[in-house]
């Protein structure tokens, strides 16, 4: 059986992971979660620290940005909201995923904001649960030219997450730049201090 570790029993954020790791006698963790899965990264790091288990963090490849034209870099979602409001942008296309809808609520309550999400029922349900109007949802289709949706909506600005090569960041950025659309990029969260 696994070891009992003081400090985990009463810590709700780490308890499930800590119990599992102890029960299964895990001696190494590999954290390959999405770069914006901040709570998961924090739980992995802190639980591993408590249990004294080494962690390998697998990071995506982040391409160098050759052309910074039209890009406003934002430290987080709150900063993006602040900077977009300051620019008085009213037609927005968010390519930040369904989990960002509530984080950008201050924008879509005051302007016409479209969110492109995955074309699946769980994503539609998540958008509904966050109170987002369904008529402003657009769906991602694999292999679709990024410019197509931008040309249909004609947004004044797009919001992107710095999601790396596998997140299609470069393609989204290039499409918006080619169409002369203002771009607000939410920087990837910094690594937890333990990494």
PDB file of C-alpha atoms in Angstrom:
ATOM      1  CA  UNK A   1       0.000   0.000   0.000  1.00  0.00           C
ATOM      2  CA  UNK A   2       0.859   3.648  -0.258  1.00  0.00           C
ATOM      3  CA  UNK A   3       2.243   5.875   2.422  1.00  0.00           C
ATOM      4  CA  UNK A   4       0.199   8.262   4.573  1.00  0.00           C
ATOM      5  CA  UNK A   5       1.486  11.771   4.118  1.00  0.00           C
ATOM      6  CA  UNK A   6       0.831  14.424   6.745  1.00  0.00           C
ATOM      7  CA  UNK A   7      -0.339  17.688   5.225  1.00  0.00           C
ATOM      8  CA  UNK A   8      -2.438  16.184   2.434  1.00  0.00           C
ATOM      9  CA  UNK A   9      -5.430  14.902   4.387  1.00  0.00           C
ATOM     10  CA  UNK A  10      -6.899  18.364   5.012  1.00  0.00           C
ATOM     11  CA  UNK A  11      -5.818  20.100   1.802  1.00  0.00           C
ATOM     12  CA  UNK A  12      -8.714  19.821  -0.650  1.00  0.00           C
ATOM     13  CA  UNK A  13      -6.736  21.112  -3.647  1.00  0.00           C
ATOM     14  CA  UNK A  14      -4.100  18.424  -3.348  1.00  0.00           C
ATOM     15  CA  UNK A  15      -5.896  15.620  -1.498  1.00  0.00           C
ATOM     16  CA  UNK A  16      -7.160  13.615  -4.477  1.00  0.00           C
ATOM     17  CA  UNK A  17      -3.906  13.784  -6.381  1.00  0.00           C
ATOM     18  CA  UNK A  18      -1.823  13.194  -3.267  1.00  0.00           C
ATOM     19  CA  UNK A  19      -3.863  10.173  -2.208  1.00  0.00           C
ATOM     20  CA  UNK A  20      -3.618   8.680  -5.701  1.00  0.00           C
ATOM     21  CA  UNK A  21       0.150   9.236  -5.931  1.00  0.00           C
ATOM     22  CA  UNK A  22       0.720   7.740  -2.480  1.00  0.00           C
ATOM     23  CA  UNK A  23      -1.609   4.781  -3.081  1.00  0.00           C
ATOM     24  CA  UNK A  24       0.058   3.914  -6.389  1.00  0.00           C
ATOM     25  CA  UNK A  25       3.588   4.573  -5.083  1.00  0.00           C
ATOM     26  CA  UNK A  26       4.275   7.032  -7.920  1.00  0.00           C
ATOM     27  CA  UNK A  27       7.889   8.197  -7.866  1.00  0.00           C
ATOM     28  CA  UNK A  28       7.948  10.573 -10.881  1.00  0.00           C
ATOM     29  CA  UNK A  29       5.338  12.932 -12.342  1.00  0.00           C
ATOM     30  CA  UNK A  30       5.192  14.256 -15.894  1.00  0.00           C
ATOM     31  CA  UNK A  31       3.095  17.400 -16.244  1.00  0.00           C
ATOM     32  CA  UNK A  32       2.090  17.740 -19.908  1.00  0.00           C
ATOM     33  CA  UNK A  33      -1.120  19.714 -19.384  1.00  0.00           C
ATOM     34  CA  UNK A  34      -2.285  22.687 -21.452  1.00  0.00           C
ATOM     35  CA  UNK A  35      -0.175  25.799 -20.751  1.00  0.00           C
ATOM     36  CA  UNK A  36      -3.263  27.654 -19.449  1.00  0.00           C
ATOM     37  CA  UNK A  37      -4.263  24.859 -17.017  1.00  0.00           C
ATOM     38  CA  UNK A  38      -2.871  26.965 -14.158  1.00  0.00           C
ATOM     39  CA  UNK A  39      -4.691  25.298 -11.269  1.00  0.00           C
ATOM     40  CA  UNK A  40      -3.662  21.827 -12.430  1.00  0.00           C
ATOM     41  CA  UNK A  41      -0.011  22.873 -12.816  1.00  0.00           C
ATOM     42  CA  UNK A  42      -0.088  24.436  -9.342  1.00  0.00           C
ATOM     43  CA  UNK A  43      -1.648  21.319  -7.766  1.00  0.00           C
ATOM     44  CA  UNK A  44       0.865  19.014  -9.460  1.00  0.00           C
ATOM     45  CA  UNK A  45       3.796  21.159  -8.386  1.00  0.00           C
ATOM     46  CA  UNK A  46       2.672  21.674  -4.792  1.00  0.00           C
ATOM     47  CA  UNK A  47       1.598  18.053  -4.282  1.00  0.00           C
ATOM     48  CA  UNK A  48       4.885  16.777  -5.716  1.00  0.00           C
ATOM     49  CA  UNK A  49       6.726  19.151  -3.396  1.00  0.00           C
ATOM     50  CA  UNK A  50       4.836  17.852  -0.357  1.00  0.00           C
ATOM     51  CA  UNK A  51       5.471  14.225  -1.370  1.00  0.00           C
ATOM     52  CA  UNK A  52       9.065  14.938  -2.481  1.00  0.00           C
ATOM     53  CA  UNK A  53       8.404  13.491  -5.965  1.00  0.00           C
ATOM     54  CA  UNK A  54      10.297  14.953  -8.938  1.00  0.00           C
ATOM     55  CA  UNK A  55       8.223  16.546 -11.721  1.00  0.00           C
ATOM     56  CA  UNK A  56       9.089  16.870 -15.385  1.00  0.00           C
ATOM     57  CA  UNK A  57       7.134  19.690 -17.032  1.00  0.00           C
ATOM     58  CA  UNK A  58       6.616  19.132 -20.750  1.00  0.00           C
ATOM     59  CA  UNK A  59       6.299  22.523 -22.446  1.00  0.00           C
ATOM     60  CA  UNK A  60       4.942  23.264 -25.899  1.00  0.00           C
ATOM     61  CA  UNK A  61       7.107  24.869 -28.551  1.00  0.00           C
ATOM     62  CA  UNK A  62       6.538  28.631 -28.681  1.00  0.00           C
ATOM     63  CA  UNK A  63       7.534  30.021 -32.073  1.00  0.00           C
ATOM     64  CA  UNK A  64       9.441  33.294 -32.172  1.00  0.00           C
ATOM     65  CA  UNK A  65       7.226  36.159 -33.314  1.00  0.00           C
ATOM     66  CA  UNK A  66       8.840  37.677 -36.397  1.00  0.00           C
ATOM     67  CA  UNK A  67       6.305  40.459 -36.851  1.00  0.00           C
ATOM     68  CA  UNK A  68       4.866  42.235 -33.803  1.00  0.00           C
ATOM     69  CA  UNK A  69       2.723  44.527 -35.942  1.00  0.00           C
ATOM     70  CA  UNK A  70      -0.745  45.083 -34.518  1.00  0.00           C
ATOM     71  CA  UNK A  71      -0.107  42.959 -31.405  1.00  0.00           C
ATOM     72  CA  UNK A  72      -0.954  44.095 -27.890  1.00  0.00           C
ATOM     73  CA  UNK A  73       0.505  41.709 -25.317  1.00  0.00           C
ATOM     74  CA  UNK A  74      -1.656  41.143 -22.222  1.00  0.00           C
ATOM     75  CA  UNK A  75      -0.411  39.657 -18.949  1.00  0.00           C
ATOM     76  CA  UNK A  76      -3.658  37.782 -18.245  1.00  0.00           C
ATOM     77  CA  UNK A  77      -7.401  37.861 -18.981  1.00  0.00           C
ATOM     78  CA  UNK A  78      -8.026  40.869 -16.712  1.00  0.00           C
ATOM     79  CA  UNK A  79      -5.297  42.821 -18.487  1.00  0.00           C
ATOM     80  CA  UNK A  80      -6.805  41.887 -21.869  1.00  0.00           C
ATOM     81  CA  UNK A  81     -10.222  43.175 -20.769  1.00  0.00           C
ATOM     82  CA  UNK A  82      -8.665  46.419 -19.522  1.00  0.00           C
ATOM     83  CA  UNK A  83      -6.629  47.023 -22.675  1.00  0.00           C
ATOM     84  CA  UNK A  84      -9.477  46.169 -25.058  1.00  0.00           C
ATOM     85  CA  UNK A  85     -11.865  48.474 -23.197  1.00  0.00           C
ATOM     86  CA  UNK A  86      -9.257  51.232 -23.349  1.00  0.00           C
ATOM     87  CA  UNK A  87      -9.026  50.794 -27.146  1.00  0.00           C
ATOM     88  CA  UNK A  88     -12.837  51.047 -27.463  1.00  0.00           C
ATOM     89  CA  UNK A  89     -13.170  47.911 -29.571  1.00  0.00           C
ATOM     90  CA  UNK A  90     -16.751  46.724 -29.997  1.00  0.00           C
ATOM     91  CA  UNK A  91     -16.677  43.787 -32.420  1.00  0.00           C
ATOM     92  CA  UNK A  92     -14.419  41.060 -31.079  1.00  0.00           C
ATOM     93  CA  UNK A  93     -13.562  37.512 -32.077  1.00  0.00           C
ATOM     94  CA  UNK A  94     -12.162  35.446 -29.201  1.00  0.00           C
ATOM     95  CA  UNK A  95     -10.136  32.425 -30.282  1.00  0.00           C
ATOM     96  CA  UNK A  96      -9.394  31.588 -26.659  1.00  0.00           C
ATOM     97  CA  UNK A  97     -11.661  28.577 -26.133  1.00  0.00           C
ATOM     98  CA  UNK A  98     -14.822  27.854 -24.193  1.00  0.00           C
ATOM     99  CA  UNK A  99     -13.125  28.000 -20.785  1.00  0.00           C
ATOM    100  CA  UNK A 100     -12.288  31.667 -21.314  1.00  0.00           C
ATOM    101  CA  UNK A 101     -15.899  32.836 -21.773  1.00  0.00           C
ATOM    102  CA  UNK A 102     -16.518  33.734 -18.116  1.00  0.00           C
ATOM    103  CA  UNK A 103     -13.041  35.276 -17.824  1.00  0.00           C
ATOM    104  CA  UNK A 104     -13.921  37.702 -20.630  1.00  0.00           C
ATOM    105  CA  UNK A 105     -17.498  38.373 -19.498  1.00  0.00           C
ATOM    106  CA  UNK A 106     -16.815  42.086 -18.937  1.00  0.00           C
ATOM    107  CA  UNK A 107     -16.213  42.347 -22.707  1.00  0.00           C
ATOM    108  CA  UNK A 108     -19.146  40.369 -24.058  1.00  0.00           C
ATOM    109  CA  UNK A 109     -21.602  42.076 -21.748  1.00  0.00           C
ATOM    110  CA  UNK A 110     -20.736  45.426 -23.365  1.00  0.00           C
ATOM    111  CA  UNK A 111     -19.814  44.609 -26.969  1.00  0.00           C
ATOM    112  CA  UNK A 112     -20.485  42.147 -29.770  1.00  0.00           C
ATOM    113  CA  UNK A 113     -18.127  39.336 -28.929  1.00  0.00           C
ATOM    114  CA  UNK A 114     -17.939  36.036 -30.794  1.00  0.00           C
ATOM    115  CA  UNK A 115     -16.294  32.954 -29.317  1.00  0.00           C
ATOM    116  CA  UNK A 116     -15.035  30.143 -31.487  1.00  0.00           C
ATOM    117  CA  UNK A 117     -15.289  26.858 -29.614  1.00  0.00           C
ATOM    118  CA  UNK A 118     -15.022  23.159 -30.407  1.00  0.00           C
ATOM    119  CA  UNK A 119     -18.063  21.756 -32.190  1.00  0.00           C
ATOM    120  CA  UNK A 120     -19.176  19.359 -29.468  1.00  0.00           C
ATOM    121  CA  UNK A 121     -22.052  19.212 -27.027  1.00  0.00           C
ATOM    122  CA  UNK A 122     -19.875  19.543 -23.907  1.00  0.00           C
ATOM    123  CA  UNK A 123     -18.486  22.860 -25.225  1.00  0.00           C
ATOM    124  CA  UNK A 124     -21.973  24.162 -26.074  1.00  0.00           C
ATOM    125  CA  UNK A 125     -23.179  23.161 -22.603  1.00  0.00           C
ATOM    126  CA  UNK A 126     -20.219  24.919 -20.983  1.00  0.00           C
ATOM    127  CA  UNK A 127     -20.971  28.107 -22.952  1.00  0.00           C
ATOM    128  CA  UNK A 128     -24.644  27.922 -21.887  1.00  0.00           C
ATOM    129  CA  UNK A 129     -23.650  27.387 -18.243  1.00  0.00           C
ATOM    130  CA  UNK A 130     -21.506  30.530 -18.430  1.00  0.00           C
ATOM    131  CA  UNK A 131     -24.543  32.465 -19.701  1.00  0.00           C
ATOM    132  CA  UNK A 132     -23.109  33.170 -23.142  1.00  0.00           C
ATOM    133  CA  UNK A 133     -25.647  33.811 -25.946  1.00  0.00           C
ATOM    134  CA  UNK A 134     -25.588  30.906 -28.406  1.00  0.00           C
ATOM    135  CA  UNK A 135     -26.008  33.121 -31.495  1.00  0.00           C
ATOM    136  CA  UNK A 136     -22.489  34.474 -30.935  1.00  0.00           C
ATOM    137  CA  UNK A 137     -20.857  31.050 -30.857  1.00  0.00           C
ATOM    138  CA  UNK A 138     -18.839  29.889 -33.843  1.00  0.00           C
ATOM    139  CA  UNK A 139     -17.394  26.415 -34.231  1.00  0.00           C
ATOM    140  CA  UNK A 140     -13.899  25.218 -34.992  1.00  0.00           C
ATOM    141  CA  UNK A 141     -13.548  22.937 -37.992  1.00  0.00           C
ATOM    142  CA  UNK A 142     -10.256  21.077 -38.422  1.00  0.00           C
ATOM    143  CA  UNK A 143      -8.136  22.356 -41.261  1.00  0.00           C
ATOM    144  CA  UNK A 144     -10.273  25.442 -41.887  1.00  0.00           C
ATOM    145  CA  UNK A 145      -8.387  28.540 -43.047  1.00  0.00           C
ATOM    146  CA  UNK A 146      -8.173  30.893 -40.048  1.00  0.00           C
ATOM    147  CA  UNK A 147      -8.993  33.858 -42.300  1.00  0.00           C
ATOM    148  CA  UNK A 148     -12.424  32.501 -43.258  1.00  0.00           C
ATOM    149  CA  UNK A 149     -14.144  33.208 -39.933  1.00  0.00           C
ATOM    150  CA  UNK A 150     -12.352  36.536 -39.587  1.00  0.00           C
ATOM    151  CA  UNK A 151     -13.574  37.568 -43.037  1.00  0.00           C
ATOM    152  CA  UNK A 152     -17.152  36.519 -42.198  1.00  0.00           C
ATOM    153  CA  UNK A 153     -17.317  38.337 -38.836  1.00  0.00           C
ATOM    154  CA  UNK A 154     -15.039  41.286 -39.708  1.00  0.00           C
ATOM    155  CA  UNK A 155     -14.001  41.901 -36.088  1.00  0.00           C
ATOM    156  CA  UNK A 156     -12.208  45.047 -35.013  1.00  0.00           C
ATOM    157  CA  UNK A 157     -10.002  42.844 -32.834  1.00  0.00           C
ATOM    158  CA  UNK A 158      -9.183  39.215 -32.146  1.00  0.00           C
ATOM    159  CA  UNK A 159      -8.133  37.771 -28.813  1.00  0.00           C
ATOM    160  CA  UNK A 160      -5.619  34.927 -28.828  1.00  0.00           C
ATOM    161  CA  UNK A 161      -3.892  32.904 -26.153  1.00  0.00           C
ATOM    162  CA  UNK A 162      -0.158  32.355 -26.495  1.00  0.00           C
ATOM    163  CA  UNK A 163      -0.884  28.653 -26.933  1.00  0.00           C
ATOM    164  CA  UNK A 164       2.226  27.556 -28.811  1.00  0.00           C
ATOM    165  CA  UNK A 165       2.731  25.788 -32.116  1.00  0.00           C
ATOM    166  CA  UNK A 166       0.363  22.911 -31.346  1.00  0.00           C
ATOM    167  CA  UNK A 167      -2.374  25.422 -30.437  1.00  0.00           C
ATOM    168  CA  UNK A 168      -2.237  26.957 -33.921  1.00  0.00           C
ATOM    169  CA  UNK A 169      -1.026  30.281 -32.532  1.00  0.00           C
ATOM    170  CA  UNK A 170       1.114  31.246 -35.546  1.00  0.00           C
ATOM    171  CA  UNK A 171      -1.684  30.550 -38.039  1.00  0.00           C
ATOM    172  CA  UNK A 172      -4.215  32.633 -36.088  1.00  0.00           C
ATOM    173  CA  UNK A 173      -1.739  35.468 -35.655  1.00  0.00           C
ATOM    174  CA  UNK A 174      -0.735  35.525 -39.317  1.00  0.00           C
ATOM    175  CA  UNK A 175      -4.353  35.480 -40.512  1.00  0.00           C
ATOM    176  CA  UNK A 176      -5.297  38.432 -38.295  1.00  0.00           C
ATOM    177  CA  UNK A 177      -2.203  40.376 -39.366  1.00  0.00           C
ATOM    178  CA  UNK A 178      -2.906  39.731 -43.060  1.00  0.00           C
ATOM    179  CA  UNK A 179      -6.419  41.085 -42.614  1.00  0.00           C
ATOM    180  CA  UNK A 180      -5.247  44.135 -40.646  1.00  0.00           C
ATOM    181  CA  UNK A 181      -7.168  43.190 -37.505  1.00  0.00           C
ATOM    182  CA  UNK A 182      -5.927  44.359 -34.098  1.00  0.00           C
ATOM    183  CA  UNK A 183      -4.614  41.486 -32.031  1.00  0.00           C
ATOM    184  CA  UNK A 184      -4.662  41.090 -28.266  1.00  0.00           C
ATOM    185  CA  UNK A 185      -2.536  38.171 -27.091  1.00  0.00           C
ATOM    186  CA  UNK A 186      -2.864  36.761 -23.594  1.00  0.00           C
ATOM    187  CA  UNK A 187       0.617  35.640 -22.568  1.00  0.00           C
ATOM    188  CA  UNK A 188       1.021  32.107 -21.357  1.00  0.00           C
ATOM    189  CA  UNK A 189       1.043  31.934 -17.569  1.00  0.00           C
ATOM    190  CA  UNK A 190       4.509  31.886 -15.990  1.00  0.00           C
ATOM    191  CA  UNK A 191       5.775  28.565 -14.757  1.00  0.00           C
ATOM    192  CA  UNK A 192       5.133  27.764 -11.097  1.00  0.00           C
ATOM    193  CA  UNK A 193       8.168  28.709  -8.959  1.00  0.00           C
ATOM    194  CA  UNK A 194       8.979  25.012  -8.407  1.00  0.00           C
ATOM    195  CA  UNK A 195       9.677  24.483 -12.120  1.00  0.00           C
TER     196      UNK A 195
END
